[in-house]
Amino acid sequence: MIRKIAFNLFAWALVLAVAFPLFWMLVTSVKPQFELFRRPPTILPETWTFEHYIGLLKETNFLNYFWNSIILSTTTTLIVVAIATIGAYSLVRFKYRGRETLAFLVLFTYLLPSVVLILPLYLMLVQLGLSNTITSLVIAYTTFALPYALWLLRSFMAGIPEDLESAALVDGATRLGAFRDVILPQLLPGIISTALFTFILSWNEYLFALVLVNSDEARPLTTGVMNMLVSSFNIEWSLLMAASVMMSVPLIIVFAFLQSYLTRGFGAGGVKG
Amino acid sequence: MADVTFSNVQKHFGAFRAVQDLNLDIREGEFVSLLGPSGCGKTTTLRMLAGLEFPTSGEIRIGDRVVNDVAPGKRDIAMVFQSYALYPHMTVGENIAYPLKKRGVEKAERARMLKDTADMLQLTPLLRRKPRELSGGQQQRVALGRALVRDPKVFLLDEPLSNLDAKLRGHMRAELIELHRRLGRTMVYVTHDQLEAMTMSDRIAVMEGGKLQQFAPPQEVYREPSNRFVAGFIGTPGMTIIDGALSGSPGAWRFDAPGISVEARHLGPDAAEGAASMGVRPEALTIGTGDTPATLRLVEQTGHENIVVVSIGDIRMTGRTTPDKVWSPGEEVMISIDPDMPHFFADGPNGKRLNAKPSPRGNEPSHSLSNLSEVSP
């Protein structure tokens, strides 16, 4: 009994520690400027205001950055999921020499610190004439999201019984047909996990965006907001918090929609033994 | 006319020879079992017939057509998998109709065929359920339904009953026999269970180590096993195989093993002096009377009979008796071996059968007390 209470207390303490900064972000974003630095601080704002949000949307480049981030993350996710799905299928289903070595090498690239890769990648992208574009970031993010995505999907793929595909082939499907009718629906939880991982990674990435993109047209939210609101002399706390809240919204929406898929469909009883 | 033909088929996985020199003619409408222990090549053979594996060399025909390079979906076969391989995200109805959909059968026609199949297998109330909501027996039916629905030329069944409990297995076995009779289609059935093979097949192909050992009707496989492996594999309780040696000359052979010496009758022209083995089916052994002393080791009461294990020195033999005989382990009993019934095999684990063909007398159970065996001192 005491153990249970202690465990619950611990769990709630942990939740609080994680949730408080988020709460503070939300609260700060709706406080008027003069209330921000008051001592003692007010927990709930005395006056509620949305002036920071309006200011951000109307008077800054925020929407432009936001749009860039959406395009960037969505494109990266689509590319990574498409390549990783087909790659994982190949690594699991086809037997060829060096298959395991290949899988291991792919993982090895993920182990390299990204800082090591940033300069060679920058130089290559400059030579390709892609510097300062969203495309350059899509390529960069794909290079480091793909290895992990491939491994994630490979383990999901390995969990799909080969008999299912054989059955579809005997039933008259082509290999592609069997892939679409039988493999993809079974792989859905894996695809969603991978998509979430990639989307979050591209949405939050900062370092590559800072180095590879230096123009407002192509800047994503992370570097855009920093550039706009944080300078050596001043930090626009209210605007920063409002921007942070709006940056979190897409992720919250995506999670709310997809989290049920993440656990659904595991170990569905189509195959016995 | 042969419906399915394997000609000199080989299948190698790297250095491993899964199937070697396979020649098999399966007649139209025949129920053929591929029987053997795991790793004997039976499943590989079936998968080659299905088009899921490709032979390294040789030729496979279905009807008149060489199918070596034909995709599985174009071979006019249907297959039931050991795991059932039902599509988990589709309902029972969608599962069964899937092969029709893939063959472009029209929607109304599809619904009619689905209904016929579901009615036949009593699946109609389950059509909207998902496979995971069904019991093992029901899943098995759905798998069967998916194979039946489009009336293929050849049915392939890969150990379809092995995941069912014993009672249901017996029931499904009877249903499959009935189904085969009604449809009259060629069926190729893979199993490691010799009882299934014996009860269901028109002919059994016994395989071991990637090689076909014998291809014959069940009774022939039982009565005239082509070699020592087949003899030991078929029959429950199994045949007792005793290593020893043949001596003598044609017409007057003897078989000797430590503690046993018997006249070896009915040997064919292949018999020769030297190491050999003798196979004794339980029904060739008489326990309780005879002139060979033995020690009783074990009595298993099955209800309608007793399975009795006796030993002579290091040799253990299995026999059956009526259930009214009461013995206790350790007891000394007299036994005899019917001299017309033993099988003799050449040396080695796959030693050829040496008896003359056809056997002078079938291996009917016999309790004849004449011609009792003798024991060496």
XYZ file of C-alpha atoms in Angstrom:
650
model
C 0.000 0.000 0.000
C 2.711 2.448 1.052
C 4.764 1.350 -1.923
C 1.849 2.078 -4.179
C 1.375 5.578 -2.763
C 5.093 6.271 -2.979
C 5.109 5.091 -6.561
C 2.132 7.278 -7.425
C 3.723 10.307 -5.763
C 6.896 9.727 -7.725
C 5.012 9.351 -10.980
C 3.039 12.545 -10.406
C 6.186 14.439 -9.445
C 7.683 13.361 -12.727
C 4.612 14.418 -14.683
C 4.659 17.795 -12.934
C 8.336 18.334 -13.687
C 7.705 17.652 -17.353
C 4.436 19.547 -17.601
C 5.341 22.687 -15.681
C 7.513 24.300 -18.379
C 4.741 23.672 -20.884
C 2.221 25.214 -18.539
C 4.521 28.197 -17.946
C 4.952 28.620 -21.693
C 1.201 28.702 -22.185
C 0.604 31.092 -19.291
C 3.400 33.457 -20.270
C 2.087 33.690 -23.793
C -1.219 35.128 -22.621
C 0.149 37.510 -19.973
C 0.569 41.180 -20.840
C 4.163 42.374 -21.023
C 4.056 44.236 -17.673
C 2.981 41.146 -15.769
C 5.889 39.023 -16.938
C 8.582 40.173 -14.537
C 6.456 40.891 -11.493
C 7.628 39.547 -8.124
C 6.177 37.408 -6.749
C 5.099 35.958 -10.117
C 1.437 35.383 -10.803
C 0.571 31.754 -11.489
C -2.496 32.543 -13.568
C -2.493 35.807 -15.528
C -4.457 38.658 -13.951
C -5.245 40.024 -17.366
C -5.621 37.676 -20.307
C -4.392 38.951 -23.641
C -3.853 37.517 -27.105
C -1.955 40.568 -28.375
C 1.281 38.554 -28.716
C -0.357 36.024 -30.980
C -1.940 38.704 -33.129
C 1.291 40.637 -33.276
C 3.201 37.519 -34.262
C 0.832 36.619 -37.056
C 0.367 40.132 -38.414
C 3.653 41.876 -37.996
C 6.299 39.191 -38.392
C 7.428 36.498 -40.784
C 6.032 33.838 -38.488
C 3.483 32.431 -40.943
C 6.118 32.238 -43.632
C 8.412 30.197 -41.381
C 5.498 28.072 -40.267
C 4.601 27.247 -43.844
C 8.243 26.397 -44.608
C 8.326 24.034 -41.659
C 5.119 22.310 -42.733
C 6.397 21.761 -46.279
C 9.812 20.714 -45.045
C 8.574 18.204 -42.464
C 5.830 16.739 -44.633
C 8.089 16.257 -47.645
C 10.846 14.722 -45.547
C 8.364 12.375 -43.870
C 6.870 11.235 -47.163
C 10.256 10.589 -48.738
C 11.679 8.819 -45.698
C 8.626 6.601 -45.181
C 8.451 5.659 -48.861
C 12.126 4.748 -49.145
C 12.302 3.046 -45.749
C 9.230 0.896 -46.445
C 10.568 -0.380 -49.739
C 14.071 -0.763 -48.279
C 12.831 -2.679 -45.263
C 10.808 -4.970 -47.528
C 13.921 -5.707 -49.515
C 16.057 -6.303 -46.437
C 13.542 -8.703 -44.930
C 12.023 -10.546 -47.881
C 14.681 -10.850 -50.540
C 17.705 -12.996 -50.008
C 20.899 -11.646 -51.455
C 24.551 -11.565 -50.566
C 25.566 -8.924 -48.025
C 22.030 -8.256 -46.859
C 22.921 -8.273 -43.171
C 26.100 -6.289 -43.736
C 24.122 -3.684 -45.614
C 21.634 -3.356 -42.785
C 24.461 -2.972 -40.311
C 26.249 -0.350 -42.411
C 23.048 1.647 -42.617
C 22.804 1.664 -38.846
C 26.458 2.639 -38.617
C 25.797 5.868 -40.510
C 23.256 6.735 -37.856
C 25.924 6.389 -35.178
C 28.052 9.196 -36.658
C 27.557 12.527 -34.854
C 25.661 14.907 -37.115
C 28.196 17.664 -36.459
C 30.745 15.585 -38.358
C 28.480 15.411 -41.379
C 27.351 18.996 -41.473
C 30.274 20.544 -43.336
C 30.666 17.903 -46.059
C 26.926 18.011 -46.580
C 26.978 21.822 -46.790
C 29.733 21.792 -49.373
C 27.966 19.151 -51.451
C 24.711 21.064 -51.397
C 26.472 24.289 -52.407
C 28.031 22.490 -55.361
C 24.638 21.171 -56.334
C 23.345 24.749 -56.249
C 20.855 23.910 -53.544
C 22.139 26.097 -50.718
C 19.559 28.302 -49.047
C 16.621 26.203 -50.212
C 14.057 24.057 -48.439
C 15.165 21.193 -50.696
C 18.611 21.263 -49.114
C 17.055 20.747 -45.696
C 14.824 17.937 -47.005
C 17.914 16.163 -48.305
C 19.830 16.732 -45.086
C 17.031 15.484 -42.847
C 16.428 12.478 -45.072
C 20.054 11.435 -44.694
C 19.834 11.174 -40.954
C 16.213 10.098 -40.510
C 16.388 7.309 -43.083
C 18.779 4.898 -41.345
C 16.753 4.870 -38.162
C 13.465 4.653 -40.070
C 14.818 1.730 -42.043
C 15.700 -0.175 -38.890
C 12.413 0.607 -37.259
C 10.427 -0.597 -40.265
C 12.677 -3.579 -40.753
C 11.730 -4.958 -37.364
C 8.042 -4.294 -38.036
C 8.362 -5.980 -41.427
C 10.103 -8.993 -39.929
C 7.072 -9.445 -37.677
C 4.746 -9.958 -40.648
C 4.499 -13.683 -41.418
C 5.831 -14.591 -44.840
C 2.923 -16.981 -45.261
C 0.554 -14.022 -45.618
C 2.399 -12.825 -48.676
C 2.722 -16.362 -50.068
C -1.023 -16.818 -49.628
C -1.717 -13.604 -51.535
C 0.596 -14.726 -54.345
C -1.161 -18.096 -54.609
C -4.500 -16.290 -54.500
C -3.537 -14.512 -57.687
C -1.928 -11.266 -56.559
C 1.240 -9.965 -58.155
C 4.157 -9.191 -55.874
C 3.208 -5.532 -55.886
C -0.442 -6.431 -55.351
C 0.425 -8.616 -52.378
C 2.543 -5.789 -50.996
C -0.322 -3.334 -51.290
C -3.165 -5.628 -50.180
C -1.485 -7.553 -47.414
C 1.871 -6.116 -46.334
C 1.001 -2.419 -46.180
C -2.100 -2.806 -43.980
C -0.102 -4.959 -41.585
C 2.727 -2.464 -41.600
C 0.520 0.523 -40.818
C 1.460 0.845 -37.118
C 5.125 0.725 -38.110
C 4.653 3.283 -40.843
C 2.885 5.627 -38.461
C 5.605 5.269 -35.818
C 8.220 5.992 -38.436
C 6.293 8.935 -39.835
C 5.868 10.454 -36.378
C 9.535 10.033 -35.615
C 10.586 11.653 -38.874
C 8.076 14.472 -38.656
C 9.082 15.417 -35.118
C 12.740 15.225 -35.997
C 12.371 17.540 -38.997
C 10.036 19.872 -37.165
C 12.427 20.395 -34.238
C 15.760 20.304 -36.043
C 17.872 23.407 -35.444
C 21.559 22.894 -36.197
C 21.330 21.944 -39.875
C 18.722 24.614 -40.487
C 21.073 27.181 -38.974
C 24.023 26.178 -41.116
C 22.354 25.326 -44.416
C 19.737 28.063 -44.733
C 20.458 31.748 -44.417
C 17.533 33.443 -46.124
C 14.102 34.261 -44.756
C 12.355 32.667 -47.735
C 13.591 29.199 -46.826
C 13.955 29.443 -43.048
C 11.933 26.967 -40.955
C 10.351 27.852 -37.629
C 13.184 26.836 -35.351
C 15.838 29.151 -36.755
C 13.277 31.688 -37.919
C 11.877 32.309 -34.464
C 15.303 32.442 -32.867
C 16.547 34.851 -35.487
C 13.525 37.058 -35.185
C 12.965 37.237 -31.450
C 16.266 36.512 -29.798
C 19.047 39.023 -30.290
C 22.158 39.820 -28.314
C 20.412 42.696 -26.608
C 16.904 41.528 -26.019
C 14.672 38.491 -25.865
C 11.024 39.023 -26.745
C 9.723 36.634 -24.123
C 6.021 37.088 -24.764
C 6.339 36.679 -28.503
C 8.728 33.772 -28.047
C 6.273 31.944 -25.825
C 3.375 32.597 -28.196
C 5.507 31.285 -31.071
C 6.424 28.222 -29.020
C 2.785 27.463 -28.302
C 1.922 27.691 -31.991
C 4.912 25.530 -32.890
C 3.675 22.829 -30.556
C 0.144 22.789 -31.895
C 0.780 20.791 -35.111
C 2.644 18.114 -33.180
C -0.140 17.859 -30.624
C -2.703 17.515 -33.404
C -0.679 14.859 -35.209
C -0.198 12.893 -32.007
C -3.839 13.128 -31.018
C -4.886 11.653 -34.339
C -2.274 8.961 -34.649
C -1.587 7.691 -31.170
C -4.410 5.172 -31.317
C -2.899 3.696 -34.505
C 0.403 3.222 -32.748
C -0.909 0.523 -30.474
C -3.621 -0.797 -32.752
C -3.123 -3.835 -34.942
C -0.211 -5.365 -33.084
C -0.305 -9.135 -33.084
C -3.629 -9.348 -34.859
C -4.695 -12.988 -34.880
C -4.549 -13.847 -38.543
C -1.888 -16.432 -38.128
C -1.765 -19.186 -35.603
C 1.128 -21.244 -34.295
C -3.476 -38.912 -67.296
C -1.014 -37.452 -64.845
C -2.209 -34.224 -63.364
C 0.945 -33.209 -61.564
C 4.372 -34.409 -62.634
C 7.782 -33.880 -61.107
C 10.618 -34.934 -63.421
C 14.136 -35.104 -61.986
C 13.447 -32.130 -59.757
C 16.265 -30.810 -57.613
C 16.203 -28.001 -55.117
C 19.379 -26.737 -53.496
C 19.640 -23.988 -50.923
C 23.336 -23.157 -51.182
C 25.106 -26.383 -50.359
C 22.007 -27.909 -48.778
C 20.127 -30.320 -51.025
C 16.533 -29.981 -49.932
C 15.063 -32.137 -52.690
C 17.034 -34.584 -54.832
C 16.067 -36.360 -58.035
C 12.372 -36.241 -57.382
C 10.148 -38.084 -59.838
C 6.473 -38.140 -59.025
C 3.347 -38.681 -61.128
C 0.146 -37.661 -59.449
C -3.029 -38.745 -61.226
C -6.014 -36.541 -61.785
C -8.368 -36.538 -58.807
C -5.902 -38.356 -56.610
C -5.294 -37.560 -52.943
C -1.554 -37.799 -52.425
C 0.250 -37.249 -49.133
C 3.854 -36.168 -48.895
C 4.914 -37.792 -45.663
C 8.160 -37.583 -43.764
C 9.936 -36.175 -40.726
C 10.678 -32.451 -40.558
C 13.413 -31.397 -42.939
C 12.698 -34.235 -45.368
C 11.867 -31.885 -48.238
C 8.097 -32.372 -48.299
C 7.198 -28.733 -47.709
C 9.822 -27.572 -50.196
C 8.276 -29.927 -52.753
C 4.841 -28.463 -52.119
C 6.147 -24.888 -52.288
C 7.794 -25.671 -55.621
C 4.478 -26.948 -56.882
C 2.842 -23.758 -55.612
C 5.446 -21.594 -57.310
C 6.756 -20.131 -54.067
C 10.137 -21.804 -54.590
C 11.820 -22.468 -57.902
C 13.456 -25.811 -58.658
C 17.217 -25.707 -59.188
C 16.756 -28.134 -62.053
C 14.147 -30.490 -63.425
C 10.632 -29.948 -64.616
C 7.281 -29.563 -62.900
C 4.067 -29.968 -64.870
C 0.477 -29.304 -63.959
C -1.690 -30.979 -66.571
C 0.155 -30.548 -69.874
C 1.799 -27.318 -68.911
C 5.364 -26.936 -67.650
C 4.951 -24.514 -64.759
C 8.583 -23.935 -63.750
C 8.369 -20.254 -64.678
C 4.663 -19.668 -64.087
C 3.711 -17.290 -61.259
C 1.838 -18.899 -58.328
C -1.348 -17.020 -59.139
C -1.418 -18.355 -62.695
C -1.008 -22.053 -61.916
C -4.649 -22.763 -61.132
C -3.821 -24.051 -57.680
C -5.032 -23.147 -54.221
C -3.118 -23.626 -51.025
C -3.976 -23.992 -47.365
C -1.105 -22.986 -45.113
C -0.139 -24.524 -41.812
C -0.488 -21.098 -40.201
C -3.751 -20.551 -42.156
C -2.303 -17.210 -43.328
C -5.634 -15.411 -43.096
C -5.388 -11.708 -43.852
C -5.879 -10.174 -40.392
C -7.264 -6.848 -41.583
C -9.964 -8.395 -43.778
C -13.218 -9.954 -42.643
C -13.917 -13.638 -43.200
C -15.963 -12.768 -46.273
C -13.213 -10.557 -47.709
C -10.657 -13.269 -47.019
C -12.610 -15.900 -48.913
C -13.464 -13.581 -51.787
C -9.912 -12.268 -52.167
C -8.785 -14.835 -54.793
C -11.919 -14.085 -56.808
C -11.272 -10.360 -56.631
C -7.695 -10.843 -57.787
C -8.955 -12.833 -60.761
C -11.346 -10.114 -61.759
C -14.543 -12.034 -61.017
C -17.515 -9.714 -61.246
C -19.030 -8.441 -58.025
C -22.413 -10.196 -58.243
C -20.784 -13.463 -59.281
C -18.301 -13.042 -56.452
C -21.089 -12.686 -53.906
C -22.784 -15.811 -55.219
C -19.601 -17.907 -55.102
C -18.808 -16.613 -51.633
C -22.272 -17.595 -50.464
C -21.958 -21.120 -51.899
C -18.602 -21.692 -50.236
C -19.723 -20.206 -46.922
C -22.820 -22.390 -46.934
C -20.809 -25.500 -47.672
C -18.399 -24.826 -44.797
C -21.038 -23.408 -42.440
C -19.270 -20.076 -42.307
C -22.249 -17.896 -43.232
C -22.833 -16.491 -39.708
C -19.157 -15.540 -39.435
C -18.658 -13.663 -42.702
C -18.431 -10.234 -41.078
C -16.000 -11.210 -38.359
C -12.261 -10.702 -38.369
C -10.019 -13.792 -38.278
C -8.775 -13.038 -34.749
C -12.320 -13.351 -33.409
C -12.563 -16.967 -34.563
C -11.569 -20.219 -32.903
C -8.780 -22.348 -34.383
C -11.250 -24.676 -36.061
C -13.178 -21.784 -37.595
C -9.978 -20.163 -38.874
C -9.110 -23.486 -40.450
C -12.454 -23.508 -42.240
C -11.913 -19.999 -43.538
C -8.519 -21.010 -44.906
C -10.172 -23.967 -46.558
C -12.926 -21.744 -47.903
C -10.422 -19.373 -49.470
C -8.927 -22.354 -51.299
C -12.243 -23.890 -52.320
C -13.988 -20.783 -53.535
C -12.539 -20.679 -57.016
C -12.490 -24.383 -57.767
C -8.826 -24.798 -58.712
C -7.319 -27.726 -60.571
C -5.038 -28.775 -57.720
C -5.339 -28.221 -53.979
C -2.180 -27.944 -51.933
C -2.446 -28.458 -48.204
C 0.547 -27.844 -45.944
C -0.047 -29.596 -42.617
C -3.434 -27.954 -42.346
C -4.523 -29.876 -39.271
C -1.403 -29.631 -37.145
C -2.624 -26.634 -35.125
C -5.903 -28.218 -34.100
C -6.527 -30.234 -30.967
C -6.776 -34.004 -31.323
C -10.563 -34.248 -31.368
C -11.057 -31.482 -33.907
C -8.265 -32.944 -36.015
C -10.100 -36.253 -36.295
C -13.250 -34.397 -37.255
C -11.549 -32.242 -39.893
C -9.802 -35.307 -41.297
C -13.153 -36.911 -41.978
C -14.422 -33.662 -43.495
C -11.444 -33.410 -45.811
C -11.930 -36.984 -47.026
C -15.586 -36.219 -47.658
C -14.674 -32.980 -49.426
C -12.180 -34.740 -51.660
C -14.754 -37.320 -52.638
C -17.337 -34.663 -53.412
C -15.034 -32.377 -55.412
C -12.986 -35.092 -57.100
C -10.061 -32.684 -57.335
C -6.384 -33.512 -57.123
C -5.085 -32.841 -53.647
C -1.495 -32.803 -52.483
C -1.247 -32.970 -48.736
C 1.906 -32.448 -46.692
C 2.054 -34.032 -43.268
C 4.444 -35.554 -40.782
C 1.586 -37.477 -39.194
C 1.507 -40.958 -40.672
C -1.981 -41.580 -39.330
C -3.305 -38.661 -41.426
C -1.442 -39.927 -44.460
C -2.632 -43.502 -43.998
C -6.278 -42.631 -43.460
C -6.724 -39.961 -46.129
C -4.519 -40.773 -49.083
C -4.917 -42.710 -52.270
C -1.143 -42.847 -52.381
C 1.594 -41.791 -50.004
C 4.947 -40.390 -51.032
C 7.313 -41.086 -48.155
C 10.289 -38.726 -48.165
C 13.456 -38.542 -46.150
C 16.648 -36.520 -46.544
C 15.282 -34.831 -49.668
C 14.719 -38.149 -51.405
C 11.560 -40.002 -52.280
C 11.661 -43.328 -50.437
C 8.450 -44.914 -51.627
C 5.332 -43.865 -53.515
C 2.501 -46.326 -53.093
C -1.000 -46.797 -51.664
C -1.183 -46.807 -47.840
C -1.632 -50.561 -47.496
C 1.347 -51.239 -49.708
C 3.506 -48.784 -47.809
C 2.513 -50.614 -44.649
C 2.859 -54.151 -45.923
C 5.740 -53.804 -48.300
C 7.830 -50.865 -47.112
C 10.536 -50.347 -49.694
C 13.275 -49.880 -47.135
C 14.128 -49.757 -43.490
C 13.327 -46.066 -43.105
C 9.794 -46.395 -44.462
C 9.222 -49.512 -42.361
C 10.228 -47.698 -39.186
C 8.315 -44.531 -40.022
C 4.951 -46.100 -40.813
C 2.812 -47.775 -38.172
C 1.879 -47.042 -34.565
C 3.214 -48.507 -32.435
C 6.239 -48.655 -34.671
C 7.927 -51.670 -36.139
C 10.705 -53.158 -34.026
C 13.888 -53.228 -36.072
C 16.614 -55.596 -34.946
C 20.167 -55.410 -36.247
C 21.779 -58.753 -36.985
C 23.080 -60.819 -39.859
C 21.794 -63.129 -42.558
C 23.449 -66.451 -43.221
C 22.717 -69.469 -45.356
C 21.765 -69.664 -48.980
C 18.690 -68.977 -51.158
C 15.780 -70.985 -49.837
C 17.422 -71.593 -46.466
C 18.230 -68.215 -44.931
C 18.568 -67.581 -41.231
C 18.634 -64.338 -39.355
C 20.678 -64.092 -36.177
C 20.878 -61.363 -33.580
C 22.030 -61.561 -29.968
C 19.416 -63.742 -28.257
C 17.360 -64.294 -31.414
C 17.723 -66.733 -34.246
C 14.933 -67.183 -36.754
C 14.353 -68.762 -40.095
C 14.175 -66.002 -42.713
C 11.459 -66.922 -45.170
C 10.327 -65.327 -48.383
C 13.551 -63.526 -49.180
C 14.011 -62.247 -52.688
C 16.987 -62.427 -55.013
C 18.717 -59.439 -53.387
C 19.343 -61.260 -50.132
C 22.999 -61.904 -49.333
C 25.027 -63.087 -46.394
C 26.185 -60.449 -43.944
C 24.837 -57.562 -41.881
C 21.109 -57.010 -42.215
C 18.147 -56.087 -40.082
C 14.801 -57.637 -39.313
C 11.597 -55.663 -38.836
C 8.794 -57.047 -36.699
C 5.414 -55.348 -36.577
C 3.550 -55.574 -33.270
C 0.994 -57.914 -34.835
C 3.737 -60.403 -35.799
C 4.627 -60.856 -32.165
C 2.715 -63.271 -29.953
C 3.087 -62.633 -26.265
C 2.217 -65.222 -23.639
C 2.818 -68.309 -25.688
C 5.813 -69.477 -27.661
C 9.255 -70.776 -26.899
C 11.368 -67.642 -26.683
C 11.759 -66.366 -23.137
C 11.559 -62.599 -22.740
C 11.159 -60.044 -19.978
C 8.112 -57.847 -19.883
C 9.117 -54.185 -19.645
C 6.059 -52.053 -20.065
C 2.313 -52.357 -20.515
C 0.328 -49.435 -21.941
C -3.404 -49.878 -21.633
C -5.269 -48.008 -24.344
C -8.643 -49.498 -23.467
C -9.297 -51.665 -26.477
C -5.868 -53.246 -26.440
C -2.625 -53.340 -24.505
C 0.647 -52.232 -26.014
C 3.333 -54.426 -24.504
C 7.090 -53.942 -24.610
C 9.246 -57.002 -23.987
C 12.997 -57.410 -24.058
C 15.343 -60.175 -25.066
C 18.762 -59.121 -23.845
C 19.271 -55.599 -25.200
C 16.570 -55.956 -27.822
C 13.242 -54.347 -27.070
C 10.187 -55.380 -29.046
C 6.679 -53.991 -29.112
C 3.572 -56.127 -29.427
C -0.130 -55.898 -28.768
C -2.456 -58.061 -26.769
C -6.118 -58.066 -25.903
C -6.890 -55.912 -22.881
C -7.925 -58.817 -20.659
C -4.350 -60.071 -20.263
C -2.937 -58.767 -17.006
C 0.836 -58.605 -16.666
C 3.193 -56.640 -14.552
C 6.547 -55.255 -15.632
C 9.520 -57.449 -14.808
C 7.591 -60.664 -15.370
C 9.102 -63.411 -17.534
C 6.915 -64.311 -20.518
C 7.207 -66.579 -23.512
C 6.931 -64.977 -26.939
C 7.007 -66.034 -30.563
C 7.510 -64.257 -33.862
C 5.355 -65.386 -36.785
C 8.065 -66.500 -39.253
C 5.971 -65.544 -42.268
C 5.671 -61.946 -41.193
C 9.038 -60.294 -40.512
C 10.580 -57.905 -43.004
C 14.281 -58.047 -43.765
C 16.388 -55.110 -44.805
C 19.879 -54.683 -46.174
C 22.447 -52.994 -43.935
C 22.222 -49.239 -43.295
C 19.530 -46.778 -42.177
C 17.858 -46.837 -45.607
C 18.617 -50.496 -46.295
C 16.464 -51.945 -49.063
C 13.790 -54.472 -48.258
C 14.967 -57.978 -49.087
C 11.652 -59.844 -49.024
C 10.342 -61.342 -52.241
C 7.555 -59.396 -53.956
C 4.712 -59.731 -53.596
C 4.742 -60.985 -50.050
C 3.605 -64.604 -49.961
C 1.138 -63.657 -47.290
C -0.089 -60.243 -46.348
C 0.886 -58.965 -42.974
C -2.514 -59.608 -41.525
C -2.470 -59.799 -37.742
C -1.854 -63.410 -36.908
C -1.597 -65.348 -33.747
C -0.572 -68.577 -35.349
C 1.395 -70.736 -32.998
C 2.905 -72.986 -35.612
C 6.440 -72.530 -36.938
C 7.683 -71.028 -33.747
C 10.951 -69.239 -33.758
C 13.986 -70.698 -32.177
C 16.453 -69.149 -29.853
C 20.158 -69.508 -30.078
C 21.766 -70.664 -26.872
